[in-house]
Amino acid sequence: MRDSRTLISFAAASLLSLTAAAALAQETPLLYLSSPRPHTVISGNVPLDVRCFATSTQECQRLCVEVRGRTQTASACVDRTPSTPPGTLMLLTRPFPAFESGEELTLTISGGVSAGSTSFSATYGPLYIERSPKLVAVHRVQGAILDFDADRVLFLNQLQPLGILDRASQQVSWLATLPQDPPGSTPTYGALTPSGAAIQSGYGRIFTSVNGVWTRITSGRLDAVNGDSLVWVTEDGGGAYAHTLSTGRSRGIWSRTGSDSPFQADIAASGDIFYATYEEPFIRHLLVGTLGDHPGNLERPITDGTNVAGRWSDGSTSSSFLYTADGEEVALGDSIAGDPAGLLLHAGHAGFLRSDGDVNQVWLRTPDGELHQLSSFETSSQFDQQKLRIGHDGISDSGEVVFLNEGKRYIGRPGAPPEEISSALGHARWFDGSWYVTLGNTLFRVEAAGAAAPPVAALRAGSKGLEGDYKEVVVRPIADEALEEEPALLRRHGSDALPALSDLEEATGLAGDAPDGAQAAAGCSAGGSAGPGGGGAAAFAALAGLALARRRRRA
């Protein structure tokens, strides 16, 4: 049985052959990032392998790459010489030691058909630098991880196919293809459910998969998911609905025509829904009652199934309150406003932010009511939150709390100084007795405090041992005026071998079953190959044409 690394290597080799074949049909040579692929996490001095595939009439005479980080770039070039083999021009270099742990990188590859110049380019990314010895890679997948549970890892490939890795067998099932996120939109996010998955696309469309059947339930914003339930908000923000996955039914729970108040909800494992808006001073427990009544804008309430917590903000100060199962209201203190996701609940523990007069520090309230200050930094700390899991991931069963400060991630424990575990990249989560970090294409486990540090090699990503002439990189600082402008990722082409969710009609029966035509059966294949990352739209149109031609020949 092939493991996930073998599957990725097989997919990359297949893609390389397909890319070379597609290049022959182009007018301009095809630029390609061979390795490491987008969303890869890098810690070692791994090679960067970029290539320019020749067309039937043209070859690259010059090939360059620029790797852009937070404060500097690293670049290298190669020129064709009389001794260079005809066809593909290859550039190998090792730029990654020039960047610090915690940096997110973008690569721009440029090529030219005239000696000494470049005239076309493609941009790829992101890549991540993470060198913490306390992170051990558990799984790597062929795209960006969206969610995981005990059995599965949900991820989105750079070409927009959704995949699930079976953690036990290491087999990948490709589910469906999402529409490409439009520029400037919130990136696609989603969550695993017991029956499948719930997905929010960058176009504002919400899709669900229930036992292999995909449904586009609406256009709007996916706000909360837990078990068989989810909550979504209409496109105009004036209405909210609770949706039951097993029945396919949505029911209205809030409506304010023309409202500009954000609607924010949380769902308990039991299916109980708690929500809040700026228009009311209290937390609503759907069909049960209300909790609290304080001045200011009520930010997202959260629950662990036992306790409920909320924050009221007047714009400068946020006041946090806890509501116990016994009905007691407990004031947790005030923090400097500006971070609306400033609460955590789990197993009776509450994590919260409290101002020391200058900055926000992290505090913990235990189930028996003890209070512990966990941070004492000179700058404000914040919680490590992720969409659809706000308020739930940052506390362990024993009351350890994960938080961020100055680009680093810490675990805070009562009576002990904070333990630095990694950079602030990605997202940390307590799950099944351990801390995990999801970053790019990798699921890491955090080594327990006091455990021997794993070898750095355990984190290395990308190909090793490539033979060739490695080019030296030139490192340059980024000018201040250029820091604000990041290269835009070029359009990626979606696979045509999977059901395209953009073709689904929206379910219109909000209080009933999905109408005919609103569902599509999901395709599934074990160990499917990954598609290419970012790059020129024309190049991937050629790939699509090649795939379509092959499909027609099979027909």
XYZ file of C-alpha atoms in Angstrom:
555
model
C 0.000 0.000 0.000
C 1.361 3.419 -0.924
C 1.608 6.031 1.812
C 0.644 9.676 1.330
C 4.183 10.691 0.311
C 4.221 8.008 -2.396
C 0.834 9.197 -3.659
C 2.085 12.781 -3.841
C 5.266 11.726 -5.681
C 3.224 9.639 -8.146
C 0.837 12.539 -8.728
C 3.714 14.979 -9.285
C 5.378 12.670 -11.821
C 2.117 12.223 -13.748
C 1.495 15.966 -13.727
C 5.022 16.684 -14.952
C 4.476 14.442 -17.997
C 1.075 16.011 -18.702
C 2.517 19.526 -18.384
C 5.342 18.775 -20.808
C 2.852 17.383 -23.323
C 0.557 20.388 -22.947
C 3.432 22.800 -23.535
C 3.901 21.524 -27.082
C 0.538 23.014 -28.067
C 1.359 26.496 -26.724
C 2.709 29.551 -28.489
C 4.752 30.501 -25.440
C 6.878 28.079 -23.375
C 5.169 26.846 -20.219
C 6.550 27.847 -16.796
C 6.161 25.292 -14.035
C 6.954 24.935 -10.333
C 8.075 21.325 -9.978
C 8.873 21.351 -6.271
C 8.076 22.230 -3.613
C 4.420 22.520 -4.579
C 2.104 25.304 -3.298
C 1.006 24.966 0.360
C 4.169 23.019 1.235
C 5.710 23.571 4.674
C 9.508 23.902 4.551
C 12.054 23.691 7.332
C 15.211 22.283 5.741
C 17.482 23.465 2.953
C 15.380 21.760 0.284
C 15.870 22.405 -3.443
C 13.639 24.691 -5.448
C 13.019 23.148 -8.872
C 11.436 25.319 -11.587
C 11.189 24.505 -15.273
C 10.323 26.042 -18.610
C 8.808 23.547 -21.047
C 9.464 24.151 -24.725
C 6.762 24.469 -27.359
C 7.025 22.847 -30.775
C 8.746 25.974 -32.088
C 10.271 27.845 -29.114
C 12.580 27.144 -26.196
C 13.292 29.200 -23.105
C 16.638 30.948 -23.399
C 16.474 32.353 -19.877
C 14.641 31.175 -16.732
C 14.476 33.081 -13.427
C 12.736 32.702 -10.098
C 12.122 35.252 -7.348
C 11.045 34.083 -3.895
C 9.367 36.844 -1.933
C 9.091 36.841 1.846
C 8.141 39.376 4.469
C 11.140 41.693 4.190
C 13.359 40.380 1.392
C 13.549 38.423 -1.832
C 15.855 35.645 -2.995
C 16.316 35.212 -6.739
C 18.321 33.143 -9.206
C 18.533 32.719 -13.001
C 19.851 30.253 -15.546
C 20.645 30.883 -19.219
C 20.667 28.349 -22.018
C 24.157 27.615 -23.277
C 25.443 25.587 -26.227
C 25.860 22.609 -23.872
C 22.313 22.788 -22.475
C 20.170 19.833 -23.617
C 17.394 20.910 -26.010
C 13.814 21.222 -24.794
C 13.019 21.871 -21.135
C 15.183 24.443 -19.322
C 15.581 23.589 -15.623
C 16.615 25.846 -12.733
C 17.719 24.395 -9.383
C 18.520 26.590 -6.416
C 18.292 26.616 -2.606
C 16.767 29.940 -1.511
C 14.907 28.921 1.648
C 17.648 29.441 4.274
C 17.379 33.171 3.482
C 13.963 33.303 5.188
C 12.913 33.187 8.833
C 10.603 30.674 10.458
C 7.074 32.024 10.314
C 7.322 33.568 6.846
C 4.809 32.962 4.066
C 6.449 32.962 0.643
C 5.306 33.708 -2.902
C 7.263 32.639 -5.988
C 7.356 34.368 -9.361
C 8.865 32.411 -12.244
C 9.809 34.310 -15.394
C 11.108 33.145 -18.734
C 12.190 34.490 -22.077
C 12.808 33.211 -25.585
C 15.518 35.794 -26.234
C 18.951 35.474 -24.679
C 19.436 37.485 -21.489
C 15.831 38.675 -21.076
C 12.469 37.519 -19.714
C 9.075 38.399 -21.179
C 6.459 36.180 -19.485
C 5.878 35.034 -15.914
C 3.736 32.922 -13.577
C 3.178 33.312 -9.842
C 2.812 30.455 -7.358
C 2.150 30.206 -3.650
C 1.965 30.132 -0.819
C 4.893 28.248 0.714
C 5.510 28.312 4.460
C 8.718 28.369 6.490
C 8.342 26.542 9.817
C 11.417 25.260 11.681
C 10.036 24.439 15.117
C 11.591 21.213 16.469
C 8.442 20.677 18.546
C 6.251 19.922 15.512
C 6.155 16.400 14.083
C 4.523 15.885 10.682
C 1.682 13.357 10.960
C 0.112 13.673 7.488
C 0.873 15.579 4.297
C -1.778 16.014 1.619
C -1.999 17.436 -1.905
C -3.400 20.838 -1.012
C -4.363 23.153 1.850
C -5.914 21.431 4.881
C -9.380 22.730 5.782
C -10.258 20.366 8.652
C -9.446 17.006 10.201
C -10.920 14.488 12.605
C -9.891 11.085 13.973
C -10.301 9.369 10.606
C -10.100 12.005 7.855
C -8.262 15.071 6.593
C -10.271 17.460 4.376
C -8.194 19.525 1.953
C -8.480 21.747 -1.126
C -6.067 21.177 -3.996
C -4.558 24.162 -5.832
C -6.751 23.313 -8.838
C -9.846 23.512 -6.569
C -10.727 19.802 -6.233
C -11.757 18.840 -2.719
C -10.114 15.725 -1.345
C -10.292 13.593 1.787
C -7.348 11.602 3.087
C -8.234 8.461 5.008
C -5.817 8.661 7.932
C -5.639 4.905 8.444
C -5.219 3.694 4.855
C -3.509 6.873 3.542
C -5.802 6.712 0.506
C -7.156 9.901 -1.065
C -10.736 10.255 -2.298
C -11.432 13.165 -4.629
C -14.904 14.549 -3.967
C -15.784 17.454 -6.248
C -14.417 20.583 -7.900
C -15.188 24.005 -6.470
C -15.443 27.231 -8.463
C -12.275 29.306 -8.396
C -12.163 31.916 -5.608
C -12.456 35.406 -7.134
C -9.614 37.861 -6.451
C -9.916 39.593 -3.092
C -12.518 37.200 -1.719
C -12.429 35.285 1.547
C -10.682 32.000 0.667
C -12.741 28.827 0.589
C -13.189 27.248 4.028
C -15.117 24.290 5.375
C -15.587 21.579 7.968
C -15.979 17.826 8.143
C -19.314 16.503 9.385
C -20.292 12.977 10.443
C -21.985 12.454 7.052
C -19.533 14.354 4.831
C -18.593 18.030 4.732
C -19.884 21.616 4.633
C -18.057 24.085 2.386
C -18.121 27.875 1.941
C -16.730 28.909 -1.446
C -15.078 32.214 -2.204
C -18.086 33.117 -4.343
C -20.361 33.033 -1.301
C -21.963 29.701 -2.152
C -22.540 27.075 0.528
C -22.310 23.389 -0.362
C -22.923 20.290 1.702
C -22.000 16.675 1.111
C -24.236 14.128 2.847
C -23.382 10.471 2.304
C -21.700 11.279 -1.011
C -24.436 13.549 -2.412
C -23.572 17.218 -2.927
C -26.142 20.001 -2.529
C -25.775 23.734 -3.045
C -28.012 24.844 -0.214
C -27.753 28.602 -0.674
C -25.677 31.670 -1.415
C -24.622 33.399 1.778
C -22.181 32.941 4.639
C -21.568 29.700 6.510
C -21.374 30.788 10.155
C -21.260 27.669 12.356
C -21.115 23.870 11.977
C -21.414 21.096 14.549
C -22.512 17.504 13.995
C -25.701 17.349 11.920
C -26.382 21.094 12.192
C -25.131 24.277 10.611
C -26.121 27.957 10.636
C -25.917 30.175 7.578
C -26.582 33.870 6.988
C -28.159 35.384 3.854
C -26.068 37.331 1.347
C -27.462 40.669 2.510
C -26.896 39.754 6.174
C -30.561 40.310 7.013
C -31.525 36.741 7.821
C -30.141 33.592 9.429
C -31.154 29.957 9.050
C -30.496 26.709 10.871
C -29.935 23.771 8.522
C -30.168 20.070 9.355
C -27.851 18.042 7.149
C -29.651 14.705 7.463
C -32.993 16.133 6.320
C -31.760 18.868 3.989
C -34.112 21.367 5.635
C -33.416 24.979 6.620
C -35.561 26.982 9.022
C -35.431 30.690 9.713
C -34.134 31.711 13.126
C -33.562 35.470 12.715
C -34.625 38.202 10.279
C -33.973 41.929 10.165
C -34.560 43.453 6.729
C -31.922 46.067 5.984
C -29.919 45.247 9.095
C -26.210 46.037 9.075
C -25.645 44.140 12.325
C -23.449 41.033 12.089
C -25.163 37.775 13.027
C -22.899 35.358 14.918
C -23.811 31.946 16.304
C -22.441 28.842 17.964
C -23.842 25.314 18.021
C -23.513 22.857 20.902
C -22.933 19.157 20.267
C -26.576 18.655 21.252
C -27.694 20.929 18.399
C -28.638 23.836 20.694
C -27.988 27.186 19.006
C -26.808 30.363 20.729
C -26.604 33.583 18.742
C -26.168 37.336 19.058
C -26.458 40.560 17.067
C -25.627 44.178 17.789
C -29.345 44.991 17.884
C -30.016 43.198 21.177
C -28.106 43.346 24.481
C -28.383 39.645 25.296
C -27.381 36.184 24.014
C -30.309 34.231 22.593
C -30.588 30.508 23.262
C -32.822 29.496 20.355
C -36.330 28.472 21.512
C -35.208 28.568 25.167
C -34.468 32.079 26.417
C -31.795 34.763 26.829
C -28.578 35.221 28.783
C -27.008 38.481 29.947
C -27.997 42.072 29.378
C -25.139 44.558 29.054
C -24.436 47.762 27.134
C -22.359 47.669 23.966
C -22.187 45.475 20.890
C -22.466 41.792 21.698
C -19.753 39.814 19.910
C -19.899 36.130 18.992
C -21.213 33.992 21.877
C -19.683 30.527 22.368
C -20.641 27.365 24.258
C -18.971 24.081 25.193
C -22.338 22.451 25.791
C -22.245 23.282 29.496
C -21.214 26.918 29.845
C -21.907 29.900 27.586
C -19.775 33.042 27.235
C -20.044 36.389 25.476
C -18.288 39.763 25.147
C -19.898 43.190 25.029
C -17.823 45.959 23.431
C -18.228 49.738 23.481
C -15.498 50.198 20.849
C -12.624 50.691 23.278
C -13.289 48.094 26.001
C -14.716 44.592 25.760
C -16.320 43.064 28.862
C -16.484 39.248 29.075
C -19.092 37.251 30.966
C -19.535 33.538 31.618
C -22.898 31.819 32.177
C -22.734 28.498 33.991
C -25.106 25.557 33.762
C -26.478 26.646 37.154
C -27.523 29.998 35.704
C -24.767 32.002 37.433
C -23.309 35.028 35.647
C -19.547 35.412 36.211
C -17.713 38.591 35.185
C -14.397 37.584 33.612
C -13.006 41.100 33.256
C -12.329 43.760 30.650
C -9.944 43.738 27.713
C -8.835 46.257 25.143
C -11.283 46.038 22.223
C -10.160 45.094 18.743
C -10.113 41.287 18.858
C -13.704 40.013 18.662
C -12.608 36.367 19.031
C -11.414 36.781 22.586
C -13.022 33.819 24.367
C -12.451 30.059 24.588
C -14.543 27.336 26.244
C -13.837 23.629 26.661
C -14.583 20.985 29.292
C -15.690 23.593 31.831
C -12.550 25.723 31.352
C -12.787 29.296 30.077
C -9.961 31.188 28.393
C -10.322 34.937 28.159
C -8.406 38.159 27.591
C -7.973 40.690 30.371
C -6.177 44.020 30.136
C -3.349 44.789 32.574
C -3.816 48.473 31.798
C -1.544 48.507 28.766
C -2.033 45.259 26.828
C -4.245 42.178 26.830
C -3.028 39.146 28.778
C -4.366 35.581 28.623
C -6.282 34.225 31.610
C -7.869 30.901 32.512
C -10.869 30.114 34.699
C -10.992 26.482 35.809
C -14.237 24.509 36.312
C -14.018 25.091 40.070
C -13.686 28.866 39.595
C -9.916 29.364 40.061
C -8.359 32.182 38.031
C -4.840 31.997 36.540
C -2.926 34.558 34.498
C -1.085 32.636 31.761
C 0.789 35.386 29.914
C 2.766 38.448 30.950
C 4.087 39.862 27.689
C 4.675 43.527 26.919
C 2.469 43.292 23.841
C -1.118 42.058 23.565
C -1.733 38.343 23.126
C -4.623 36.858 21.189
C -6.250 33.482 20.748
C -5.544 31.152 17.846
C -8.944 31.075 16.130
C -10.226 29.563 12.880
C -13.482 30.028 10.968
C -16.221 27.572 12.005
C -14.246 26.634 15.135
C -14.050 29.981 16.939
C -13.917 29.507 20.691
C -13.362 25.753 20.671
C -9.844 24.715 19.704
C -7.561 26.520 22.141
C -8.075 24.763 25.500
C -7.034 21.236 26.427
C -8.961 18.887 28.707
C -6.672 19.891 31.583
C -6.824 23.660 30.985
C -3.770 24.329 28.830
C -4.386 27.322 26.557
C -2.841 28.063 23.152
C -2.346 31.711 22.236
C -0.338 33.944 19.900
C 2.039 36.797 20.624
C 4.384 38.666 18.283
C 4.277 36.049 15.541
C 4.805 33.066 17.837
C 2.522 30.374 19.237
C 2.575 29.445 22.938
C 0.960 26.976 25.302
C 0.061 28.555 28.638
C -0.275 26.480 31.811
C -1.205 27.582 35.333
C 1.884 28.133 37.459
C 4.375 27.832 34.590
C 5.858 30.220 32.006
C 4.373 29.981 28.495
C 5.985 27.348 26.281
C 6.849 28.479 22.745
C 5.901 25.723 20.288
C 6.035 27.261 16.799
C 5.500 30.344 14.691
C 1.996 31.791 14.476
C 1.401 30.293 11.019
C -1.499 27.886 10.638
C -3.897 26.925 13.398
C -3.510 24.924 16.620
C -6.172 22.597 17.952
C -6.588 20.294 20.944
C -7.842 16.953 19.683
C -8.017 13.430 21.089
C -5.486 14.029 23.873
C -2.849 15.986 21.919
C -2.151 19.397 20.454
C -2.059 19.591 16.644
C -1.178 22.346 14.188
C -2.565 22.484 10.654
C -0.408 24.510 8.264
C -0.663 24.407 4.492
C -0.545 20.800 3.350
C 0.668 19.355 6.660
C -0.950 18.146 9.873
C 1.571 18.377 12.731
C 1.416 16.982 16.238
C 2.985 19.044 19.000
C 5.513 17.128 21.082
C 4.508 16.994 24.730
C 6.396 19.257 27.145
C 9.586 17.575 28.297
C 9.683 15.097 25.408
C 12.851 14.755 23.392
C 12.795 17.030 20.359
C 12.313 15.158 17.070
C 15.058 15.373 14.459
C 14.751 18.426 12.234
C 14.609 16.075 9.243
C 11.147 15.018 10.363
C 9.861 18.406 9.231
C 11.627 18.728 5.937
C 9.374 19.043 2.946
C 10.056 18.976 -0.768
C 12.296 16.814 -2.917
C 15.785 15.911 -1.752
C 18.871 14.842 -3.637
C 18.033 16.379 -7.027
C 21.107 16.329 -9.218
C 22.100 19.315 -11.308
C 23.852 22.646 -11.390
C 22.540 24.624 -8.410
C 22.454 28.388 -8.962
C 23.388 30.799 -6.208
C 20.613 33.058 -4.963
C 20.824 36.820 -4.687
C 19.083 38.156 -1.569
C 17.727 41.709 -1.640
C 15.655 43.672 0.892
C 12.177 44.695 -0.201
C 11.818 48.465 -0.546
C 9.383 49.983 1.938
C 7.049 51.212 -0.784
C 6.786 47.687 -2.212
C 5.874 45.926 1.024
C 2.158 46.528 0.660
C 1.828 44.981 -2.790
C 1.919 41.209 -3.092
C 1.970 39.502 -6.499
C -1.527 38.328 -7.361
C -1.972 34.600 -7.873
C -2.862 33.865 -11.467
C -6.027 31.992 -12.327
C -5.995 28.246 -11.698
C -7.946 25.866 -13.914
C -10.295 23.361 -12.305
C -10.274 19.640 -13.051
C -13.054 18.386 -15.327
C -12.909 14.828 -13.989
C -15.009 15.505 -10.881
C -18.496 16.936 -10.325
C -18.240 20.729 -10.604
C -20.115 22.298 -7.694
C -20.484 25.561 -9.617
C -22.951 23.700 -11.875
C -25.329 22.861 -9.025
C -28.601 24.750 -8.837
C -29.394 26.372 -5.521
C -31.875 24.589 -3.274
C -34.922 26.833 -3.012
C -37.071 24.964 -0.495
C -35.801 26.564 2.688
C -38.331 24.729 4.822
C -38.464 21.531 2.793
C -36.490 19.019 0.807
C -34.037 20.105 -1.866
C -35.797 20.394 -5.248
C -34.978 18.280 -8.259
C -31.695 19.239 -9.902
C -30.164 20.571 -6.680
C -28.021 17.517 -6.064
C -25.134 15.748 -7.777
C -23.514 12.411 -7.053
C -19.906 12.695 -5.953
C -17.126 10.965 -7.867
C -14.491 9.140 -5.874
C -11.112 7.615 -6.684
C -8.423 6.308 -4.381
C -5.017 7.878 -4.652
C -5.980 10.359 -7.391
C -3.332 12.639 -8.810
C -3.005 16.248 -7.807
C -3.302 19.090 -10.245
C -0.787 21.881 -10.745
C -0.616 24.955 -8.586
C -0.865 28.579 -9.623
C 0.379 29.541 -13.077
C -0.610 31.018 -16.409
C -4.239 30.668 -17.386
C -3.322 29.858 -20.972
C -1.107 27.018 -19.822
C -3.830 25.383 -17.829
C -6.366 25.910 -20.565
C -4.030 23.728 -22.597
C -4.042 21.119 -19.844
C -7.824 21.215 -19.837
C -7.906 20.843 -23.609
C -5.569 17.881 -23.442
C -7.708 16.207 -20.770
C -10.856 16.885 -22.798
C -9.272 15.461 -25.958
C -8.310 12.311 -24.077
C -11.820 11.981 -22.694
C -13.303 12.348 -26.182
C -10.974 9.664 -27.502
C -12.132 7.332 -24.735
C -15.727 8.052 -25.694
